Short mmCIF file of C-alpha atoms in Angstrom, two decimals:
data_model
loop_
_atom_site.label_atom_id
_atom_site.label_comp_id
_atom_site.label_asym_id
_atom_site.label_seq_id
_atom_site.Cartn_x
_atom_site.Cartn_y
_atom_site.Cartn_z
CA UNK A 7 0.27 0.20 -0.07
CA UNK A 8 1.30 3.43 -0.93
CA UNK A 9 -0.35 5.54 1.67
CA UNK A 10 2.22 5.85 4.47
CA UNK A 11 -0.62 5.03 7.12
CA UNK A 12 -0.85 1.56 5.97
CA UNK A 13 2.10 -0.86 6.60
CA UNK A 14 2.57 -4.55 5.73
CA UNK A 15 4.05 -7.06 8.46
CA UNK A 16 5.24 -10.18 6.81
CA UNK A 17 4.08 -13.25 8.44
CA UNK A 18 5.95 -15.98 9.73
CA UNK A 19 6.28 -19.60 9.02
CA UNK A 20 3.85 -22.54 8.48
CA UNK A 21 0.88 -23.32 10.62
CA UNK A 22 1.70 -25.21 13.77
CA UNK A 23 1.35 -28.89 13.06
CA UNK A 24 -1.63 -29.15 15.81
CA UNK A 25 -3.62 -26.77 14.08
CA UNK A 26 -3.15 -28.53 10.68
CA UNK A 27 -4.38 -31.57 12.10
CA UNK A 28 -7.42 -29.49 13.43
CA UNK A 29 -8.39 -28.42 10.31
CA UNK A 30 -8.49 -31.70 8.82
CA UNK A 31 -12.21 -32.54 7.36
CA UNK A 32 -13.69 -35.71 6.20
CA UNK A 33 -13.21 -39.27 6.15
CA UNK A 34 -9.67 -40.37 7.29
CA UNK A 35 -8.67 -36.77 7.86
CA UNK A 36 -8.78 -35.65 4.34
CA UNK A 37 -9.30 -32.21 3.80
CA UNK A 38 -12.68 -31.43 2.19
CA UNK A 39 -13.02 -29.72 -1.19
CA UNK A 40 -13.34 -25.73 -0.96
CA UNK A 41 -16.87 -24.32 -0.35
CA UNK A 42 -18.51 -23.02 -3.21
CA UNK A 43 -19.27 -19.26 -3.65
CA UNK A 44 -22.76 -17.76 -3.07
CA UNK A 45 -25.31 -18.00 -0.27
CA UNK A 46 -23.78 -21.05 1.34
CA UNK A 47 -20.52 -21.05 0.28
CA UNK A 48 -17.07 -18.98 0.86
CA UNK A 49 -16.27 -15.53 1.29
CA UNK A 50 -14.51 -13.95 -1.91
CA UNK A 51 -14.03 -10.55 -3.57
CA UNK A 52 -13.30 -11.43 -6.88
CA UNK A 53 -9.54 -11.63 -7.10
CA UNK A 54 -8.88 -13.87 -3.99
CA UNK A 55 -5.45 -14.51 -3.01
CA UNK A 56 -3.36 -12.37 -0.19
CA UNK A 57 -1.90 -9.92 -2.24
CA UNK A 58 -4.98 -7.22 -2.60
CA UNK A 59 -4.61 -4.08 -4.78
CA UNK A 60 -5.21 -0.94 -3.02
CA UNK A 61 -7.98 1.09 -3.98
CA UNK A 62 -7.84 4.76 -3.51
CA UNK A 63 -11.24 5.60 -4.66
CA UNK A 64 -13.91 6.64 -2.23
CA UNK A 65 -16.35 4.33 -1.26
CA UNK A 66 -20.26 5.39 -1.97
CA UNK A 67 -22.36 5.35 1.17
CA UNK A 68 -25.56 3.40 1.35
CA UNK A 69 -28.80 3.02 3.29
CA UNK A 70 -29.38 0.53 6.42
CA UNK A 71 -27.93 -3.67 6.50
CA UNK A 72 -27.61 -9.65 5.96
CA UNK A 73 -26.20 -12.27 4.07
CA UNK A 74 -25.64 -16.05 4.24
CA UNK A 75 -21.80 -16.42 4.39
CA UNK A 76 -20.24 -19.46 4.36
CA UNK A 77 -16.74 -20.80 3.63
CA UNK A 78 -14.77 -23.40 5.36
CA UNK A 79 -14.62 -23.22 8.99
CA UNK A 80 -15.11 -24.81 12.54
CA UNK A 81 -16.31 -28.47 12.73
CA UNK A 82 -17.37 -29.69 16.22
CA UNK A 83 -18.99 -32.57 17.64
CA UNK A 84 -22.91 -31.53 17.25
CA UNK A 85 -24.69 -29.88 14.64
CA UNK A 86 -26.07 -26.77 15.43
CA UNK A 87 -29.95 -26.82 16.43
CA UNK A 88 -31.17 -24.66 13.82
CA UNK A 89 -29.85 -23.31 10.52
CA UNK A 90 -32.68 -20.94 9.34
CA UNK A 91 -32.05 -19.14 6.01
CA UNK A 92 -30.80 -15.62 6.44
CA UNK A 93 -33.26 -12.91 5.62
CA UNK A 94 -34.70 -9.58 7.54
CA UNK A 95 -33.69 -10.08 11.13
CA UNK A 96 -36.61 -10.52 13.69
CA UNK A 97 -36.49 -8.45 16.73
CA UNK A 98 -34.20 -10.30 18.64
CA UNK A 99 -35.92 -10.09 21.60
CA UNK A 100 -38.88 -12.20 20.51
CA UNK A 101 -39.59 -15.85 21.00
CA UNK A 102 -36.92 -17.04 18.59
CA UNK A 103 -35.31 -20.70 18.79
CA UNK A 104 -31.92 -20.73 20.42
CA UNK A 105 -29.10 -20.89 18.09
CA UNK A 106 -25.79 -22.31 19.25
CA UNK A 107 -22.33 -22.54 17.69
CA UNK A 108 -20.85 -25.62 17.28
CA UNK A 109 -20.23 -28.17 14.37
CA UNK A 110 -21.52 -31.02 13.10
CA UNK A 111 -21.37 -35.01 12.55
CA UNK A 112 -23.86 -35.87 9.80
CA UNK A 113 -26.54 -38.77 10.05
CA UNK A 114 -24.59 -40.67 7.60
CA UNK A 115 -21.46 -40.56 9.61
CA UNK A 116 -23.49 -41.79 12.66
CA UNK A 117 -25.33 -44.60 10.56
CA UNK A 118 -21.76 -45.90 9.84
CA UNK A 119 -21.54 -46.64 13.69
CA UNK A 120 -24.69 -48.55 14.33
CA UNK A 121 -27.13 -48.33 11.37
CA UNK A 122 -30.27 -46.13 11.18
CA UNK A 123 -31.39 -47.22 14.68
CA UNK A 124 -27.88 -46.33 15.91
CA UNK A 125 -27.94 -42.97 14.05
CA UNK A 126 -31.33 -42.08 15.53
CA UNK A 127 -30.26 -43.10 19.17
CA UNK A 128 -27.18 -40.89 18.80
CA UNK A 129 -29.09 -38.21 17.59
CA UNK A 130 -31.74 -38.28 20.19
CA UNK A 131 -29.14 -38.23 23.08
CA UNK A 132 -27.43 -35.51 21.14
CA UNK A 133 -30.87 -33.27 21.23
CA UNK A 134 -31.62 -34.22 25.13
CA UNK A 135 -27.78 -33.09 25.80
CA UNK A 136 -28.40 -29.96 23.67
CA UNK A 137 -31.74 -29.46 25.59
CA UNK A 138 -29.82 -29.93 29.19
CA UNK A 139 -27.06 -27.69 28.12
CA UNK A 140 -29.77 -24.65 26.89
CA UNK A 141 -31.56 -24.97 30.12
CA UNK A 142 -28.06 -24.70 32.23
CA UNK A 143 -27.00 -22.03 30.11
CA UNK A 144 -30.16 -20.10 30.39
CA UNK A 145 -29.81 -20.47 34.48
CA UNK A 146 -26.34 -19.02 33.99
CA UNK A 147 -27.40 -16.22 32.10
CA UNK A 148 -30.20 -15.44 34.45
CA UNK A 149 -27.89 -15.04 37.21
CA UNK A 150 -25.52 -12.80 35.45
CA UNK A 151 -22.75 -13.78 37.53
CA UNK A 152 -22.86 -17.04 36.31
CA UNK A 153 -23.41 -16.18 32.72
CA UNK A 154 -20.88 -13.46 32.36
CA UNK A 155 -18.09 -14.96 34.33
CA UNK A 156 -15.50 -17.64 33.31
CA UNK A 157 -18.15 -20.05 34.88
CA UNK A 158 -20.66 -19.44 31.95
CA UNK A 159 -17.79 -19.67 29.19
CA UNK A 160 -16.11 -22.88 30.59
CA UNK A 161 -19.77 -24.65 31.04
CA UNK A 162 -20.61 -23.52 27.57
CA UNK A 163 -17.43 -24.40 25.66
CA UNK A 164 -17.09 -27.79 27.06
CA UNK A 165 -20.86 -28.67 26.64
CA UNK A 166 -20.80 -27.37 22.93
CA UNK A 167 -17.40 -28.87 22.33
CA UNK A 168 -15.79 -25.40 20.91
CA UNK A 169 -12.95 -26.05 18.67
CA UNK A 170 -10.39 -23.41 18.61
CA UNK A 171 -10.80 -20.31 16.56
CA UNK A 172 -7.23 -20.99 14.98
CA UNK A 173 -8.58 -24.22 13.40
CA UNK A 174 -10.33 -22.29 10.92
CA UNK A 175 -9.39 -22.26 7.28
CA UNK A 176 -9.81 -18.26 6.36
CA UNK A 177 -7.37 -18.37 3.28
CA UNK A 178 -8.07 -15.72 0.81
CA UNK A 179 -10.07 -13.94 3.23
CA UNK A 180 -9.19 -10.11 4.57
CA UNK A 181 -10.20 -9.02 8.10
CA UNK A 182 -10.28 -5.67 9.38
CA UNK A 183 -9.71 -5.51 13.06
CA UNK A 184 -10.35 -2.02 14.98
CA UNK A 185 -8.57 -1.72 18.30
CA UNK A 186 -6.18 -4.63 18.05
CA UNK A 187 -3.23 -3.28 20.46
CA UNK A 188 -4.65 -4.92 23.68
CA UNK A 189 -7.34 -6.83 25.40
CA UNK A 190 -10.17 -8.30 23.43
CA UNK A 191 -8.59 -6.82 20.15
CA UNK A 192 -5.37 -8.24 20.73
CA UNK A 193 -6.73 -11.65 21.81
CA UNK A 194 -8.95 -11.67 18.49
CA UNK A 195 -6.07 -11.09 16.02
CA UNK A 196 -3.86 -13.78 17.71
CA UNK A 197 -6.61 -16.22 17.26
CA UNK A 198 -6.95 -15.09 13.75
CA UNK A 199 -3.22 -15.19 12.83
CA UNK A 200 -2.74 -18.83 12.31
CA UNK A 201 -6.03 -19.14 10.08
CA UNK A 202 -4.41 -17.86 6.74
CA UNK A 203 -6.60 -14.64 6.53
CA UNK A 204 -5.15 -11.57 5.71
CA UNK A 205 -5.41 -9.28 8.48
CA UNK A 206 -5.60 -5.17 8.71
CA UNK A 207 -5.19 -3.86 12.10
CA UNK A 208 -6.33 -0.27 12.58
CA UNK A 209 -5.30 1.39 15.72
CA UNK A 210 -4.88 5.07 16.87
CA UNK A 211 -1.17 4.60 18.02
CA UNK A 212 1.08 3.63 15.24
CA UNK A 213 3.78 2.35 17.36
CA UNK A 214 1.36 0.28 19.47
CA UNK A 215 -0.45 -0.93 16.29
CA UNK A 216 2.74 -1.83 14.90
CA UNK A 217 3.90 -3.95 17.85
CA UNK A 218 0.94 -6.05 17.83
CA UNK A 219 1.21 -6.77 13.94
CA UNK A 220 4.93 -7.91 15.08
CA UNK A 221 3.71 -9.94 17.78
CA UNK A 222 1.29 -11.78 15.71
CA UNK A 223 3.69 -11.87 12.82
CA UNK A 224 5.43 -15.25 13.89
CA UNK A 225 2.13 -16.95 13.77
CA UNK A 226 0.61 -15.56 10.81
CA UNK A 227 0.06 -17.63 7.58
CA UNK A 228 -1.38 -14.64 5.91
CA UNK A 229 -0.64 -10.96 5.13
CA UNK A 230 -0.62 -8.52 8.27
CA UNK A 231 -1.19 -4.80 7.29
CA UNK A 232 -1.42 -1.93 9.82
CA UNK A 233 -3.59 1.30 9.44
CA UNK A 234 -2.97 4.44 11.82
CA UNK A 235 -6.56 5.72 12.55
CA UNK A 236 -8.50 7.00 15.56
CA UNK A 237 -12.09 5.70 15.16
CA UNK A 238 -13.55 8.96 16.92
CA UNK A 239 -11.95 10.76 14.26
CA UNK A 240 -14.41 10.72 11.32
CA UNK A 241 -11.92 12.17 8.72
CA UNK A 242 -9.28 9.62 9.93
CA UNK A 243 -11.85 6.97 9.59
CA UNK A 244 -12.77 8.31 5.88
CA UNK A 245 -9.11 8.36 4.81
CA UNK A 246 -8.40 5.15 6.05
CA UNK A 247 -11.23 3.60 4.39
CA UNK A 248 -10.21 5.10 1.00
CA UNK A 249 -7.16 3.09 1.05
CA UNK A 250 -8.44 -0.11 2.52
CA UNK A 251 -8.93 -2.25 -0.52
CA UNK A 252 -11.23 -5.46 -0.63
CA UNK A 253 -12.41 -6.38 2.74
CA UNK A 254 -14.46 -9.34 3.61
CA UNK A 255 -14.84 -8.74 7.57
CA UNK A 256 -14.94 -6.11 9.66
CA UNK A 257 -14.43 -6.46 13.37
CA UNK A 258 -15.73 -3.38 15.37
CA UNK A 259 -13.87 -3.58 18.60
CA UNK A 260 -12.21 -0.13 19.16
CA UNK A 261 -13.46 1.91 22.25
CA UNK A 262 -13.02 2.63 25.78
CA UNK A 263 -14.60 3.38 29.15
CA UNK A 264 -13.65 7.23 30.03
CA UNK A 265 -13.49 8.65 33.42
CA UNK A 266 -14.07 12.42 31.94
CA UNK A 267 -16.20 13.69 29.52
CA UNK A 268 -14.28 14.59 26.12
CA UNK A 269 -15.03 15.56 22.57
CA UNK A 270 -13.79 14.23 19.32
CA UNK A 271 -12.30 16.48 16.66
CA UNK A 272 -15.83 16.82 14.95
CA UNK A 273 -17.14 17.84 18.57
CA UNK A 274 -19.15 14.73 19.37
CA UNK A 275 -18.56 13.07 22.82
CA UNK A 276 -15.73 10.85 22.73
CA UNK A 277 -17.60 7.44 23.77
CA UNK A 278 -20.24 7.99 21.10
CA UNK A 279 -17.77 8.80 18.45
CA UNK A 280 -15.75 5.93 18.83
CA UNK A 281 -18.17 3.57 19.50
CA UNK A 282 -21.21 4.39 17.58
CA UNK A 283 -20.40 7.17 14.98
CA UNK A 284 -16.70 5.98 13.59
CA UNK A 285 -17.81 2.38 13.29
CA UNK A 286 -21.15 3.40 11.27
CA UNK A 287 -18.89 5.54 9.12
CA UNK A 288 -16.58 2.67 8.56
CA UNK A 289 -19.28 0.36 7.81
CA UNK A 290 -21.08 2.66 5.25
CA UNK A 291 -17.79 3.25 3.41
CA UNK A 292 -16.75 -0.36 3.31
CA UNK A 293 -20.20 -1.49 2.60
CA UNK A 294 -19.83 -2.06 -1.48
CA UNK A 295 -16.80 -4.17 -0.98
CA UNK A 296 -18.26 -6.04 1.94
CA UNK A 297 -21.53 -6.62 -0.40
CA UNK A 298 -19.33 -7.97 -3.35
CA UNK A 299 -17.92 -10.45 -1.22
CA UNK A 300 -20.76 -11.33 1.01
CA UNK A 301 -18.93 -10.12 3.88
CA UNK A 302 -19.75 -9.74 7.35
CA UNK A 303 -19.72 -7.01 10.25
CA UNK A 304 -18.97 -8.04 13.63
CA UNK A 305 -19.62 -5.57 16.62
CA UNK A 306 -18.12 -6.00 19.94
CA UNK A 307 -20.91 -4.55 22.56
CA UNK A 308 -21.17 -5.22 26.21
CA UNK A 309 -23.43 -6.77 28.58
CA UNK A 310 -23.55 -3.23 30.10
CA UNK A 311 -26.07 -2.24 27.62
CA UNK A 312 -28.84 -4.58 29.30
CA UNK A 313 -28.80 -1.53 31.86
CA UNK A 314 -29.48 1.16 29.29
CA UNK A 315 -32.71 2.28 27.53
CA UNK A 316 -32.67 3.17 24.09
CA UNK A 317 -32.55 7.12 24.27
CA UNK A 318 -35.09 9.10 22.32
CA UNK A 319 -32.86 10.99 19.64
CA UNK A 320 -34.64 13.99 17.97
CA UNK A 321 -33.83 17.81 17.34
CA UNK A 322 -31.22 18.75 19.80
CA UNK A 323 -31.38 15.50 21.72
CA UNK A 324 -28.52 12.90 20.79
CA UNK A 325 -26.84 9.88 22.22
CA UNK A 326 -24.60 12.18 24.27
CA UNK A 327 -25.00 12.85 27.76
CA UNK A 328 -24.51 16.97 28.75
CA UNK A 329 -21.76 18.26 30.77
CA UNK A 330 -24.02 18.20 33.72
CA UNK A 331 -25.52 14.90 33.78
CA UNK A 332 -22.54 13.09 32.10
CA UNK A 333 -21.24 9.64 33.48
CA UNK A 334 -18.76 7.55 32.05
CA UNK A 335 -20.19 4.38 32.90
CA UNK A 336 -23.66 5.10 31.67
CA UNK A 337 -22.59 6.72 28.55
CA UNK A 338 -20.71 3.44 27.62
CA UNK A 339 -23.82 1.64 28.40
CA UNK A 340 -25.93 3.82 26.20
CA UNK A 341 -23.29 3.66 23.22
CA UNK A 342 -23.43 -0.17 23.63
CA UNK A 343 -27.25 -0.13 23.34
CA UNK A 344 -27.08 1.97 20.28
CA UNK A 345 -24.51 -0.42 18.81
CA UNK A 346 -26.66 -3.37 19.22
CA UNK A 347 -29.72 -1.49 17.95
CA UNK A 348 -27.88 -0.41 14.88
CA UNK A 349 -26.67 -3.95 14.16
CA UNK A 350 -30.20 -5.00 13.87
CA UNK A 351 -31.22 -2.24 11.92
CA UNK A 352 -28.33 -2.68 9.25
CA UNK A 353 -29.40 -6.39 9.40
CA UNK A 354 -32.85 -5.29 8.14
CA UNK A 355 -32.11 -3.29 5.20
CA UNK A 356 -28.70 -4.70 3.90
CA UNK A 357 -29.22 -8.52 2.47
CA UNK A 358 -25.70 -8.74 1.00
CA UNK A 359 -23.89 -8.75 4.27
CA UNK A 360 -24.18 -10.31 7.58
CA UNK A 361 -24.35 -8.34 10.72
CA UNK A 362 -23.79 -9.90 14.18
CA UNK A 363 -23.12 -8.16 17.51
CA UNK A 364 -21.73 -9.84 20.80
CA UNK A 365 -21.00 -9.37 24.11
CA UNK A 366 -17.63 -10.88 25.78
CA UNK A 367 -18.80 -11.49 29.22
CA UNK A 368 -16.53 -9.92 32.07
CA UNK A 369 -13.10 -10.24 30.89
CA UNK A 370 -9.91 -9.46 32.56
CA UNK A 371 -8.67 -6.77 30.19
CA UNK A 372 -6.28 -3.84 30.79
CA UNK A 373 -9.61 -1.65 30.04
CA UNK A 374 -11.24 -3.06 33.08
CA UNK A 375 -8.14 -2.68 35.12
CA UNK A 376 -7.93 0.75 34.52
CA UNK A 377 -11.77 1.81 34.00
CA UNK A 378 -13.37 -0.39 36.61
CA UNK A 379 -10.67 -1.09 39.39
CA UNK A 380 -12.82 -1.82 42.36
CA UNK A 381 -15.19 -4.13 40.10
CA UNK A 382 -11.79 -5.91 38.76
CA UNK A 383 -10.69 -6.37 42.49
CA UNK A 384 -14.21 -8.13 43.52
CA UNK A 385 -14.41 -10.25 40.46
CA UNK A 386 -11.03 -11.00 39.75
CA UNK A 387 -11.40 -14.71 40.57
CA UNK A 388 -14.09 -14.95 38.20
CA UNK A 389 -13.14 -13.21 35.46
CA UNK A 390 -12.79 -14.27 32.14
CA UNK A 391 -9.40 -14.35 30.23
CA UNK A 392 -9.25 -11.85 27.33
CA UNK A 393 -8.97 -14.99 25.14
CA UNK A 394 -12.53 -16.32 26.47
CA UNK A 395 -14.01 -13.05 26.07
CA UNK A 396 -12.66 -12.63 22.32
CA UNK A 397 -13.62 -16.32 21.44
CA UNK A 398 -16.78 -15.49 20.05
CA UNK A 399 -15.42 -12.48 17.99
CA UNK A 400 -13.01 -14.81 16.36
CA UNK A 401 -15.53 -17.48 15.77
CA UNK A 402 -18.12 -14.94 14.05
CA UNK A 403 -15.56 -13.48 12.09
CA UNK A 404 -14.85 -16.59 10.34
CA UNK A 405 -17.14 -19.86 11.07
CA UNK A 406 -18.87 -21.30 7.98
CA UNK A 407 -22.36 -20.33 7.58
CA UNK A 408 -23.50 -18.40 10.74
CA UNK A 409 -26.25 -20.32 12.58
CA UNK A 410 -28.59 -17.67 12.92
CA UNK A 411 -30.25 -14.72 11.13
CA UNK A 412 -28.22 -11.57 10.49
CA UNK A 413 -28.86 -8.91 12.92
CA UNK A 414 -28.30 -11.58 15.83
CA UNK A 415 -26.80 -11.08 19.36
CA UNK A 416 -24.39 -13.43 20.61
CA UNK A 417 -22.40 -14.57 23.65
CA UNK A 418 -20.32 -17.68 23.95
CA UNK A 419 -21.38 -18.87 20.41
CA UNK A 420 -25.18 -18.56 21.39
CA UNK A 421 -27.84 -15.94 20.46
CA UNK A 422 -29.02 -13.90 23.48
CA UNK A 423 -31.90 -11.58 23.93
CA UNK A 424 -31.12 -7.85 23.51
CA UNK A 425 -33.53 -7.14 26.36
CA UNK A 426 -33.62 -8.43 29.87
CA UNK A 427 -36.00 -5.91 31.72
CA UNK A 428 -39.31 -4.28 30.88
CA UNK A 429 -37.80 -0.74 30.96
CA UNK A 430 -35.62 -1.24 28.07
CA UNK A 431 -37.62 -3.28 26.32
CA UNK A 432 -40.29 -0.37 26.17
CA UNK A 433 -37.74 2.02 25.10
CA UNK A 434 -36.89 0.18 22.18
CA UNK A 435 -39.92 1.80 19.85
CA UNK A 436 -39.81 2.19 16.16
CA UNK A 437 -39.69 5.79 16.58
CA UNK A 438 -36.52 5.84 18.68
CA UNK A 439 -35.03 3.56 16.15
CA UNK A 440 -35.76 5.98 13.34
CA UNK A 441 -34.61 8.68 15.25
CA UNK A 442 -31.17 6.84 16.15
CA UNK A 443 -30.58 6.00 12.50
CA UNK A 444 -31.45 9.44 10.84
CA UNK A 445 -28.99 10.98 13.28
CA UNK A 446 -26.16 8.79 12.88
CA UNK A 447 -26.60 8.90 9.13
CA UNK A 448 -26.85 12.77 9.23
CA UNK A 449 -23.38 12.99 11.25
CA UNK A 450 -21.83 10.78 8.93
CA UNK A 451 -23.16 11.89 5.49
CA UNK A 452 -20.76 14.56 5.08
CA UNK A 453 -17.82 12.20 4.95
CA UNK A 454 -19.69 9.92 2.50
CA UNK A 455 -20.94 12.02 -0.09
#
């Protein structure tokens, strides 16, 4: 890339033998054929390969966001309970069936170990096991502590037989990850590095972003590029996107919980700018290339959004708390609520791209240490590791055929409701959604048209 904000870090050696073995698919461990392109096939952007040309053309923006994205991915012990065709996303708070991320053993394979009756018995036992696992998972989530802590992750990962994201085969895909220098972002790129994907690390600090790229270069089997851009600065976001080139996946991870009210270069409250407006602009600008590849957008939200109503955004009222009432934790929760709402709205309007939001539970990250020191002291024995928190991020970025509609909200590879209280549910009205969409569109319009 010829823009001085874009840098390439050469990948290291071959994939470790253990991960090569984990990728094997099919009888006797033979690798299966590449998945075809299309609604149930692989991600592609036309040219393929790992050396993508740099496109400096400005990407035109479009309106609101869904697609069935496939490709080679994880395979585990049991099939997902439901693989509904993707389409306009239902309200995630409704009575939808639970979707779980795992992998599959076909009935024909089971039949080989006991005939049709044996296959039926095995499938019946698997369904019972899934039902039990769902019940326990729901109980853990209801207690919050059980669901959000490492207890919930360890139960779900063991009962579902999670395979490591490093076992994904993502060769030929290009994944943009914002906020990759620490915490969940760094854990995400560490997991994606051995998959063969080409990674683009977008960070506001050039030195720290380069350091993260150098760290993962030893395990990377695809290209590693770095881009310097502050996601709260809309000019920087637009400039970065202009030189981004083909993209298959965006992971919106950048952000922070602040202890004082600050404004972005465009005069927007910093939390809202970095978590909501900047990512929205990046999605708009990269939407054409994402649509061509049948791509994905993964948004890293927070369980803290469960405590926040969807604000009324109209006239002078925005997502931003004023100086008198500003509270960092509250503003963060409002921004995360907006992220999850916009995820559903994008999904309802853009059928060529799959949108997913997730929350990582309670993970022990540098951000938690600096922003919530007392919380960390009290909960440290049960906090998740950054890797456990980021597992679903990496999985959503690459798993074959995400087993739920576009616009879904995830935790630990399971879809979760977006509301837990009558108050937040009552606040989530069509008028408020429309107001949020119109506001974020109007703020980003000058950088798109």
